[in-house]
Amino acid sequence: MAKWFALAALIATCLVVPAPAGQAAGADDNSLEAITQRLAAARIESVEVEKQDADKVLDLVRDAARVNIVVEADARKVLEAKTVTLKLKAVSALSVLQHVLRQVGLVTSYADEALVVTTPEAAQPHPQVTIYDIRDITLAPKGSRLPPALFGSQLDPLYYYWMRSHVMPVAGAGPFLDPFWEIELLDKYPPDHIGDVIARTFQQRFKDTGVQVSYYDGYLVVVEQPKAPRVPPLPPKPADTLPPQK
């Protein structure tokens, strides 16, 4: 019963910002771009759950953004075995979705006019596409230089988490280096220019990592080509099966 009250309180905090009048005709458009735009436009005032079923939070994202999110069978088993803890304020439904995926270790792909929640293994060898709302990255810290790992601030820490765990070590940098401090973007550029500079900087500095970063109309799009797992070499045969030495 307590979980249902928690879910009801969670849904009550959801605030969907209506799309501009000129975009109303595209409400039935289920392209990847349209789904992303609706996820980014749906603003959620507060999400505070502790050890909540991840699927219930996904339902909140679906209802807030009015998008199709399908969970594959293997990913469903993962969701049923894990819970999520979130404390977010004034973020997009896109951010909530990515926080959930990060905590349960799943990714998304796109098929049949829907976002498909799947496992990283099932997503191979297809590229994994992650889309970040540039406002969630730039809104809170601009001019204040807050630490990027403050979970629950308007700054989406997922971006830093992904960059530190995937890109920075591959590029030879330490896992705790904040690249924004190094290239000093936040105090110099407005959000749109920051997005362009981030994408350009990553393409130049991390071009050998197999990661592509581009910026389009308020969204930072990260495309990562997963590598197939290496097959371990076979162990040597036991000594008693080797031919006798001459």
mmCIF file of N, CA and C in Angstrom, residues 151-237:
data_model
loop_
_atom_site.group_PDB
_atom_site.id
_atom_site.type_symbol
_atom_site.label_atom_id
_atom_site.label_comp_id
_atom_site.label_asym_id
_atom_site.label_seq_id
_atom_site.Cartn_x
_atom_site.Cartn_y
_atom_site.Cartn_z
ATOM 1 N N PHE A 151 23.699 14.648 -7.369
ATOM 2 C CA PHE A 151 22.535 13.934 -7.888
ATOM 3 C C PHE A 151 21.263 14.648 -7.456
ATOM 4 N N GLY A 152 20.410 14.931 -8.423
ATOM 5 C CA GLY A 152 19.155 15.586 -8.112
ATOM 6 C C GLY A 152 19.131 17.059 -8.465
ATOM 7 N N SER A 153 20.272 17.639 -8.823
ATOM 8 C CA SER A 153 20.254 19.032 -9.252
ATOM 9 C C SER A 153 19.751 19.091 -10.685
ATOM 10 N N GLN A 154 19.511 20.292 -11.182
ATOM 11 C CA GLN A 154 19.027 20.413 -12.549
ATOM 12 C C GLN A 154 20.083 19.997 -13.558
ATOM 13 N N LEU A 155 21.323 20.046 -13.155
ATOM 14 C CA LEU A 155 22.382 19.531 -14.013
ATOM 15 C C LEU A 155 22.250 18.018 -14.075
ATOM 16 N N ASP A 156 22.146 17.481 -15.271
ATOM 17 C CA ASP A 156 21.974 16.042 -15.416
ATOM 18 C C ASP A 156 23.322 15.351 -15.229
ATOM 19 N N PRO A 157 23.532 14.648 -14.123
ATOM 20 C CA PRO A 157 24.838 14.032 -13.870
ATOM 21 C C PRO A 157 25.106 12.839 -14.765
ATOM 22 N N LEU A 158 24.072 12.347 -15.468
ATOM 23 C CA LEU A 158 24.293 11.209 -16.349
ATOM 24 C C LEU A 158 25.339 11.528 -17.407
ATOM 25 N N TYR A 159 25.315 12.768 -17.893
ATOM 26 C CA TYR A 159 26.273 13.144 -18.930
ATOM 27 C C TYR A 159 27.691 12.971 -18.422
ATOM 28 N N TYR A 160 27.973 13.435 -17.211
ATOM 29 C CA TYR A 160 29.314 13.299 -16.653
ATOM 30 C C TYR A 160 29.634 11.840 -16.361
ATOM 31 N N TYR A 161 28.629 11.108 -15.879
ATOM 32 C CA TYR A 161 28.852 9.692 -15.574
ATOM 33 C C TYR A 161 29.269 8.950 -16.837
ATOM 34 N N TRP A 162 28.534 9.165 -17.918
ATOM 35 C CA TRP A 162 28.845 8.472 -19.165
ATOM 36 C C TRP A 162 30.232 8.867 -19.667
ATOM 37 N N MET A 163 30.526 10.152 -19.623
ATOM 38 C CA MET A 163 31.787 10.629 -20.167
ATOM 39 C C MET A 163 32.964 10.109 -19.356
ATOM 40 N N ARG A 164 32.813 10.102 -18.029
ATOM 41 C CA ARG A 164 33.918 9.650 -17.187
ATOM 42 C C ARG A 164 34.136 8.151 -17.298
ATOM 43 N N SER A 165 33.072 7.387 -17.412
ATOM 44 C CA SER A 165 33.201 5.937 -17.405
ATOM 45 C C SER A 165 33.509 5.364 -18.776
ATOM 46 N N HIS A 166 33.179 6.093 -19.854
ATOM 47 C CA HIS A 166 33.376 5.561 -21.189
ATOM 48 C C HIS A 166 34.441 6.304 -21.989
ATOM 49 N N VAL A 167 34.342 7.624 -22.010
ATOM 50 C CA VAL A 167 35.204 8.393 -22.906
ATOM 51 C C VAL A 167 36.530 8.764 -22.263
ATOM 52 N N MET A 168 36.479 9.301 -21.047
ATOM 53 C CA MET A 168 37.707 9.816 -20.451
ATOM 54 C C MET A 168 38.777 8.744 -20.259
ATOM 55 N N PRO A 169 38.457 7.558 -19.704
ATOM 56 C CA PRO A 169 39.519 6.558 -19.554
ATOM 57 C C PRO A 169 40.105 6.117 -20.887
ATOM 58 N N VAL A 170 39.247 5.999 -21.913
ATOM 59 C CA VAL A 170 39.743 5.588 -23.226
ATOM 60 C C VAL A 170 40.691 6.630 -23.790
ATOM 61 N N ALA A 171 40.393 7.886 -23.508
ATOM 62 C CA ALA A 171 41.232 8.969 -24.016
ATOM 63 C C ALA A 171 42.483 9.179 -23.167
ATOM 64 N N GLY A 172 42.642 8.385 -22.112
ATOM 65 C CA GLY A 172 43.838 8.485 -21.284
ATOM 66 C C GLY A 172 43.735 9.487 -20.166
ATOM 67 N N ALA A 173 42.533 10.019 -19.909
ATOM 68 C CA ALA A 173 42.363 11.006 -18.842
ATOM 69 C C ALA A 173 41.882 10.310 -17.579
ATOM 70 N N GLY A 174 42.110 10.954 -16.445
ATOM 71 C CA GLY A 174 41.671 10.394 -15.177
ATOM 72 C C GLY A 174 40.161 10.392 -15.068
ATOM 73 N N PRO A 175 39.579 9.453 -14.325
ATOM 74 C CA PRO A 175 38.126 9.347 -14.244
ATOM 75 C C PRO A 175 37.460 10.497 -13.514
ATOM 76 N N PHE A 176 38.213 11.304 -12.770
ATOM 77 C CA PHE A 176 37.607 12.383 -12.002
ATOM 78 C C PHE A 176 37.896 13.760 -12.592
ATOM 79 N N LEU A 177 38.471 13.797 -13.775
ATOM 80 C CA LEU A 177 38.727 15.075 -14.422
ATOM 81 C C LEU A 177 37.425 15.623 -14.999
ATOM 82 N N ASP A 178 37.104 16.844 -14.666
ATOM 83 C CA ASP A 178 35.907 17.483 -15.202
ATOM 84 C C ASP A 178 36.286 18.208 -16.487
ATOM 85 N N PRO A 179 35.879 17.716 -17.647
ATOM 86 C CA PRO A 179 36.298 18.342 -18.907
ATOM 87 C C PRO A 179 35.751 19.745 -19.084
ATOM 88 N N PHE A 180 34.632 20.065 -18.413
ATOM 89 C CA PHE A 180 34.121 21.423 -18.536
ATOM 90 C C PHE A 180 35.076 22.419 -17.894
ATOM 91 N N TRP A 181 35.757 21.994 -16.826
ATOM 92 C CA TRP A 181 36.734 22.892 -16.224
ATOM 93 C C TRP A 181 37.929 23.063 -17.151
ATOM 94 N N GLU A 182 38.241 22.025 -17.897
ATOM 95 C CA GLU A 182 39.405 22.083 -18.776
ATOM 96 C C GLU A 182 39.147 22.960 -19.998
ATOM 97 N N ILE A 183 37.997 22.772 -20.639
ATOM 98 C CA ILE A 183 37.743 23.554 -21.843
ATOM 99 C C ILE A 183 36.888 24.788 -21.560
ATOM 100 N N GLU A 184 36.421 24.923 -20.311
ATOM 101 C CA GLU A 184 35.754 26.131 -19.827
ATOM 102 C C GLU A 184 34.676 26.641 -20.785
ATOM 103 N N LEU A 185 33.594 25.872 -20.840
ATOM 104 C CA LEU A 185 32.515 26.239 -21.748
ATOM 105 C C LEU A 185 31.408 27.048 -21.078
ATOM 106 N N LEU A 186 31.104 26.707 -19.837
ATOM 107 C CA LEU A 186 29.850 27.175 -19.259
ATOM 108 C C LEU A 186 29.761 28.684 -19.118
ATOM 109 N N ASP A 187 30.879 29.342 -18.831
ATOM 110 C CA ASP A 187 30.833 30.782 -18.597
ATOM 111 C C ASP A 187 31.051 31.591 -19.872
ATOM 112 N N LYS A 188 31.259 30.925 -20.992
ATOM 113 C CA LYS A 188 31.607 31.654 -22.206
ATOM 114 C C LYS A 188 30.520 31.620 -23.277
ATOM 115 N N TYR A 189 29.683 30.583 -23.243
ATOM 116 C CA TYR A 189 28.748 30.409 -24.340
ATOM 117 C C TYR A 189 27.328 30.212 -23.824
ATOM 118 N N PRO A 190 26.334 30.706 -24.562
ATOM 119 C CA PRO A 190 24.941 30.361 -24.250
ATOM 120 C C PRO A 190 24.693 28.893 -24.591
ATOM 121 N N PRO A 191 23.556 28.321 -24.147
ATOM 122 C CA PRO A 191 23.340 26.883 -24.317
ATOM 123 C C PRO A 191 23.528 26.362 -25.734
ATOM 124 N N ASP A 192 22.984 27.069 -26.744
ATOM 125 C CA ASP A 192 23.111 26.560 -28.107
ATOM 126 C C ASP A 192 24.566 26.497 -28.541
ATOM 127 N N HIS A 193 25.341 27.518 -28.220
ATOM 128 C CA HIS A 193 26.750 27.505 -28.593
ATOM 129 C C HIS A 193 27.507 26.443 -27.809
ATOM 130 N N ILE A 194 27.120 26.239 -26.554
ATOM 131 C CA ILE A 194 27.774 25.201 -25.759
ATOM 132 C C ILE A 194 27.586 23.846 -26.425
ATOM 133 N N GLY A 195 26.374 23.575 -26.892
ATOM 134 C CA GLY A 195 26.120 22.293 -27.546
ATOM 135 C C GLY A 195 27.005 22.086 -28.746
ATOM 136 N N ASP A 196 27.152 23.116 -29.566
ATOM 137 C CA ASP A 196 28.024 23.009 -30.734
ATOM 138 C C ASP A 196 29.472 22.783 -30.325
ATOM 139 N N VAL A 197 29.923 23.510 -29.313
ATOM 140 C CA VAL A 197 31.318 23.399 -28.888
ATOM 141 C C VAL A 197 31.589 22.030 -28.267
ATOM 142 N N ILE A 198 30.649 21.529 -27.460
ATOM 143 C CA ILE A 198 30.826 20.201 -26.869
ATOM 144 C C ILE A 198 30.976 19.156 -27.968
ATOM 145 N N ALA A 199 30.068 19.174 -28.930
ATOM 146 C CA ALA A 199 30.114 18.180 -30.005
ATOM 147 C C ALA A 199 31.414 18.288 -30.790
ATOM 148 N N ARG A 200 31.804 19.507 -31.112
ATOM 149 C CA ARG A 200 33.026 19.708 -31.896
ATOM 150 C C ARG A 200 34.252 19.256 -31.116
ATOM 151 N N THR A 201 34.276 19.583 -29.808
ATOM 152 C CA THR A 201 35.427 19.235 -28.974
ATOM 153 C C THR A 201 35.585 17.727 -28.858
ATOM 154 N N PHE A 202 34.484 17.029 -28.639
ATOM 155 C CA PHE A 202 34.574 15.569 -28.519
ATOM 156 C C PHE A 202 35.028 14.936 -29.826
ATOM 157 N N GLN A 203 34.516 15.432 -30.934
ATOM 158 C CA GLN A 203 34.906 14.849 -32.208
ATOM 159 C C GLN A 203 36.400 15.033 -32.461
ATOM 160 N N GLN A 204 36.947 16.146 -32.008
ATOM 161 C CA GLN A 204 38.369 16.407 -32.220
ATOM 162 C C GLN A 204 39.247 15.633 -31.248
ATOM 163 N N ARG A 205 38.852 15.593 -29.978
ATOM 164 C CA ARG A 205 39.721 15.015 -28.950
ATOM 165 C C ARG A 205 39.558 13.512 -28.801
ATOM 166 N N PHE A 206 38.369 13.013 -29.083
ATOM 167 C CA PHE A 206 38.098 11.603 -28.834
ATOM 168 C C PHE A 206 37.712 10.880 -30.120
ATOM 169 N N LYS A 207 38.303 11.273 -31.230
ATOM 170 C CA LYS A 207 37.911 10.697 -32.514
ATOM 171 C C LYS A 207 38.304 9.235 -32.651
ATOM 172 N N ASP A 208 39.229 8.753 -31.835
ATOM 173 C CA ASP A 208 39.668 7.363 -31.932
ATOM 174 C C ASP A 208 38.921 6.438 -30.980
ATOM 175 N N THR A 209 37.894 6.926 -30.305
ATOM 176 C CA THR A 209 37.185 6.106 -29.317
ATOM 177 C C THR A 209 35.978 5.392 -29.905
ATOM 178 N N GLY A 210 35.646 5.653 -31.158
ATOM 179 C CA GLY A 210 34.465 5.033 -31.735
ATOM 180 C C GLY A 210 33.166 5.686 -31.313
ATOM 181 N N VAL A 211 33.253 6.881 -30.736
ATOM 182 C CA VAL A 211 32.068 7.603 -30.269
ATOM 183 C C VAL A 211 31.864 8.835 -31.146
ATOM 184 N N GLN A 212 30.636 9.042 -31.593
ATOM 185 C CA GLN A 212 30.300 10.222 -32.376
ATOM 186 C C GLN A 212 29.351 11.103 -31.570
ATOM 187 N N VAL A 213 29.663 12.382 -31.513
ATOM 188 C CA VAL A 213 28.835 13.332 -30.767
ATOM 189 C C VAL A 213 28.418 14.449 -31.713
ATOM 190 N N SER A 214 27.135 14.712 -31.776
ATOM 191 C CA SER A 214 26.637 15.803 -32.609
ATOM 192 C C SER A 214 25.592 16.583 -31.822
ATOM 193 N N TYR A 215 25.314 17.780 -32.286
ATOM 194 C CA TYR A 215 24.357 18.658 -31.604
ATOM 195 C C TYR A 215 23.300 19.088 -32.603
ATOM 196 N N TYR A 216 22.029 18.945 -32.205
ATOM 197 C CA TYR A 216 20.945 19.292 -33.104
ATOM 198 C C TYR A 216 19.787 19.894 -32.329
ATOM 199 N N ASP A 217 19.532 21.151 -32.551
ATOM 200 C CA ASP A 217 18.323 21.819 -32.069
ATOM 201 C C ASP A 217 18.033 21.561 -30.592
ATOM 202 N N GLY A 218 19.063 21.756 -29.748
ATOM 203 C CA GLY A 218 18.847 21.624 -28.317
ATOM 204 C C GLY A 218 19.170 20.267 -27.734
ATOM 205 N N TYR A 219 19.577 19.310 -28.564
ATOM 206 C CA TYR A 219 19.852 17.960 -28.078
ATOM 207 C C TYR A 219 21.271 17.539 -28.453
ATOM 208 N N LEU A 220 21.955 16.970 -27.492
ATOM 209 C CA LEU A 220 23.281 16.417 -27.718
ATOM 210 C C LEU A 220 23.103 14.928 -27.995
ATOM 211 N N VAL A 221 23.486 14.484 -29.175
ATOM 212 C CA VAL A 221 23.265 13.102 -29.609
ATOM 213 C C VAL A 221 24.594 12.357 -29.586
ATOM 214 N N VAL A 222 24.661 11.310 -28.770
ATOM 215 C CA VAL A 222 25.877 10.513 -28.621
ATOM 216 C C VAL A 222 25.615 9.137 -29.225
ATOM 217 N N VAL A 223 26.407 8.769 -30.216
ATOM 218 C CA VAL A 223 26.272 7.474 -30.880
ATOM 219 C C VAL A 223 27.524 6.663 -30.592
ATOM 220 N N GLU A 224 27.327 5.520 -29.945
ATOM 221 C CA GLU A 224 28.453 4.664 -29.575
ATOM 222 C C GLU A 224 28.266 3.305 -30.221
ATOM 223 N N GLN A 225 29.280 2.851 -30.930
ATOM 224 C CA GLN A 225 29.239 1.529 -31.543
ATOM 225 C C GLN A 225 29.808 0.513 -30.569
ATOM 226 N N PRO A 226 28.964 -0.338 -29.989
ATOM 227 C CA PRO A 226 29.489 -1.315 -29.034
ATOM 228 C C PRO A 226 30.433 -2.292 -29.715
ATOM 229 N N LYS A 227 31.412 -2.728 -28.970
ATOM 230 C CA LYS A 227 32.347 -3.717 -29.483
ATOM 231 C C LYS A 227 31.880 -5.105 -29.078
ATOM 232 N N ALA A 228 31.982 -6.043 -30.011
ATOM 233 C CA ALA A 228 31.602 -7.420 -29.703
ATOM 234 C C ALA A 228 32.549 -7.979 -28.651
ATOM 235 N N PRO A 229 32.023 -8.771 -27.713
ATOM 236 C CA PRO A 229 32.905 -9.326 -26.680
ATOM 237 C C PRO A 229 33.976 -10.222 -27.277
ATOM 238 N N ARG A 230 35.154 -10.125 -26.727
ATOM 239 C CA ARG A 230 36.252 -10.941 -27.215
ATOM 240 C C ARG A 230 36.089 -12.384 -26.754
ATOM 241 N N VAL A 231 36.413 -13.302 -27.650
ATOM 242 C CA VAL A 231 36.357 -14.717 -27.300
ATOM 243 C C VAL A 231 37.671 -15.090 -26.637
ATOM 244 N N PRO A 232 37.640 -15.575 -25.389
ATOM 245 C CA PRO A 232 38.900 -15.913 -24.721
ATOM 246 C C PRO A 232 39.587 -17.072 -25.424
ATOM 247 N N PRO A 233 40.914 -17.085 -25.444
ATOM 248 C CA PRO A 233 41.628 -18.191 -26.091
ATOM 249 C C PRO A 233 41.396 -19.491 -25.344
ATOM 250 N N LEU A 234 41.436 -20.593 -26.085
ATOM 251 C CA LEU A 234 41.253 -21.897 -25.459
ATOM 252 C C LEU A 234 42.446 -22.225 -24.575
ATOM 253 N N PRO A 235 42.214 -22.857 -23.417
ATOM 254 C CA PRO A 235 43.339 -23.236 -22.557
ATOM 255 C C PRO A 235 44.142 -24.353 -23.208
ATOM 256 N N PRO A 236 45.412 -24.479 -22.855
ATOM 257 C CA PRO A 236 46.218 -25.571 -23.422
ATOM 258 C C PRO A 236 45.679 -26.923 -22.988
ATOM 259 N N LYS A 237 45.928 -27.916 -23.802
ATOM 260 C CA LYS A 237 45.479 -29.262 -23.463
ATOM 261 C C LYS A 237 46.215 -29.758 -22.225
#
